[in-house]
Amino acid sequence: MSEDGRGGPDAGTTWDELSALWEEVRDIVSAWEQSQPLDGREG
């Protein structure tokens, strides 16, 4: 959150940093999904 009250990323945060963070999140989610049993979440 930025201090000017508008919310959103801090002014110093670049899109490259956000992209890197997003890739980390995707890796974590992917690893978590692989650790779950597949049957049951397929509907």
Short mmCIF file of N, CA and C in Angstrom, two decimals:
data_model
loop_
_atom_site.label_atom_id
_atom_site.label_comp_id
_atom_site.label_asym_id
_atom_site.label_seq_id
_atom_site.Cartn_x
_atom_site.Cartn_y
_atom_site.Cartn_z
N MET A 1 0.84 -1.20 0.00
CA MET A 1 0.00 0.00 0.00
C MET A 1 0.88 1.25 0.00
N SER A 2 0.50 2.22 -0.81
CA SER A 2 1.26 3.46 -0.84
C SER A 2 0.73 4.41 0.23
N GLU A 3 1.57 5.35 0.64
CA GLU A 3 1.21 6.22 1.75
C GLU A 3 0.28 7.35 1.34
N ASP A 4 0.03 7.53 0.05
CA ASP A 4 -0.83 8.63 -0.38
C ASP A 4 -2.32 8.26 -0.30
N GLY A 5 -2.61 7.04 0.12
CA GLY A 5 -3.99 6.67 0.37
C GLY A 5 -4.71 6.08 -0.83
N ARG A 6 -4.07 6.05 -1.99
CA ARG A 6 -4.72 5.52 -3.18
C ARG A 6 -4.69 3.99 -3.21
N GLY A 7 -3.83 3.40 -2.40
CA GLY A 7 -3.68 1.95 -2.45
C GLY A 7 -2.83 1.55 -3.63
N GLY A 8 -2.80 0.26 -3.93
CA GLY A 8 -1.99 -0.21 -5.04
C GLY A 8 -0.55 -0.39 -4.63
N PRO A 9 0.30 -0.77 -5.58
CA PRO A 9 1.72 -1.00 -5.28
C PRO A 9 2.42 0.29 -4.89
N ASP A 10 3.49 0.16 -4.11
CA ASP A 10 4.30 1.33 -3.78
C ASP A 10 4.90 1.92 -5.05
N ALA A 11 5.18 3.21 -5.01
CA ALA A 11 5.71 3.88 -6.20
C ALA A 11 7.04 3.27 -6.63
N GLY A 12 7.78 2.70 -5.67
CA GLY A 12 9.09 2.14 -6.00
C GLY A 12 9.02 0.73 -6.57
N THR A 13 7.84 0.15 -6.61
CA THR A 13 7.69 -1.22 -7.11
C THR A 13 7.59 -1.19 -8.63
N THR A 14 8.49 -1.92 -9.28
CA THR A 14 8.47 -1.97 -10.74
C THR A 14 7.67 -3.18 -11.21
N TRP A 15 7.28 -3.15 -12.47
CA TRP A 15 6.54 -4.28 -13.04
C TRP A 15 7.42 -5.52 -13.06
N ASP A 16 8.74 -5.33 -13.22
CA ASP A 16 9.65 -6.49 -13.19
C ASP A 16 9.57 -7.19 -11.84
N GLU A 17 9.53 -6.38 -10.77
CA GLU A 17 9.45 -6.97 -9.43
C GLU A 17 8.12 -7.69 -9.25
N LEU A 18 7.05 -7.07 -9.74
CA LEU A 18 5.74 -7.72 -9.63
C LEU A 18 5.72 -9.02 -10.42
N SER A 19 6.33 -9.02 -11.59
CA SER A 19 6.37 -10.23 -12.41
C SER A 19 7.14 -11.33 -11.70
N ALA A 20 8.27 -10.98 -11.09
CA ALA A 20 9.07 -11.96 -10.37
C ALA A 20 8.28 -12.52 -9.19
N LEU A 21 7.57 -11.64 -8.49
CA LEU A 21 6.77 -12.08 -7.35
C LEU A 21 5.66 -13.01 -7.81
N TRP A 22 5.02 -12.65 -8.92
CA TRP A 22 3.94 -13.47 -9.46
C TRP A 22 4.44 -14.86 -9.84
N GLU A 23 5.65 -14.92 -10.44
CA GLU A 23 6.21 -16.23 -10.80
C GLU A 23 6.47 -17.06 -9.56
N GLU A 24 6.93 -16.42 -8.48
CA GLU A 24 7.14 -17.16 -7.23
C GLU A 24 5.83 -17.72 -6.72
N VAL A 25 4.79 -16.90 -6.76
CA VAL A 25 3.47 -17.35 -6.29
C VAL A 25 2.98 -18.52 -7.14
N ARG A 26 3.15 -18.42 -8.47
CA ARG A 26 2.73 -19.50 -9.35
C ARG A 26 3.48 -20.79 -9.03
N ASP A 27 4.78 -20.67 -8.75
CA ASP A 27 5.57 -21.86 -8.42
C ASP A 27 5.04 -22.51 -7.15
N ILE A 28 4.72 -21.69 -6.15
CA ILE A 28 4.21 -22.22 -4.89
C ILE A 28 2.87 -22.90 -5.10
N VAL A 29 1.98 -22.24 -5.85
CA VAL A 29 0.66 -22.81 -6.11
C VAL A 29 0.80 -24.12 -6.90
N SER A 30 1.68 -24.13 -7.88
CA SER A 30 1.88 -25.33 -8.69
C SER A 30 2.37 -26.48 -7.82
N ALA A 31 3.33 -26.21 -6.95
CA ALA A 31 3.85 -27.25 -6.07
C ALA A 31 2.76 -27.74 -5.13
N TRP A 32 1.93 -26.81 -4.65
CA TRP A 32 0.85 -27.18 -3.74
C TRP A 32 -0.17 -28.06 -4.47
N GLU A 33 -0.53 -27.67 -5.69
CA GLU A 33 -1.49 -28.46 -6.45
C GLU A 33 -0.98 -29.87 -6.70
N GLN A 34 0.32 -30.00 -6.98
CA GLN A 34 0.89 -31.31 -7.25
C GLN A 34 0.88 -32.18 -5.99
N SER A 35 0.85 -31.56 -4.82
CA SER A 35 0.87 -32.32 -3.58
C SER A 35 -0.54 -32.74 -3.16
N GLN A 36 -1.56 -32.22 -3.85
CA GLN A 36 -2.94 -32.55 -3.51
C GLN A 36 -3.41 -33.76 -4.33
N PRO A 37 -4.33 -34.53 -3.77
CA PRO A 37 -4.95 -35.60 -4.56
C PRO A 37 -5.77 -34.99 -5.68
N LEU A 38 -5.63 -35.53 -6.90
CA LEU A 38 -6.30 -34.93 -8.05
C LEU A 38 -7.80 -35.21 -8.04
N ASP A 39 -8.19 -36.39 -7.58
CA ASP A 39 -9.62 -36.68 -7.57
C ASP A 39 -10.30 -35.87 -6.47
N GLY A 40 -11.48 -35.35 -6.76
CA GLY A 40 -12.18 -34.53 -5.78
C GLY A 40 -12.21 -33.08 -6.20
N ARG A 41 -11.14 -32.58 -6.81
CA ARG A 41 -11.19 -31.20 -7.25
C ARG A 41 -11.46 -31.10 -8.75
N GLU A 42 -11.60 -32.26 -9.39
CA GLU A 42 -11.96 -32.26 -10.81
C GLU A 42 -13.47 -32.08 -10.98
N GLY A 43 -14.23 -32.17 -9.89
CA GLY A 43 -15.67 -32.00 -9.96
C GLY A 43 -16.36 -33.30 -10.22
#
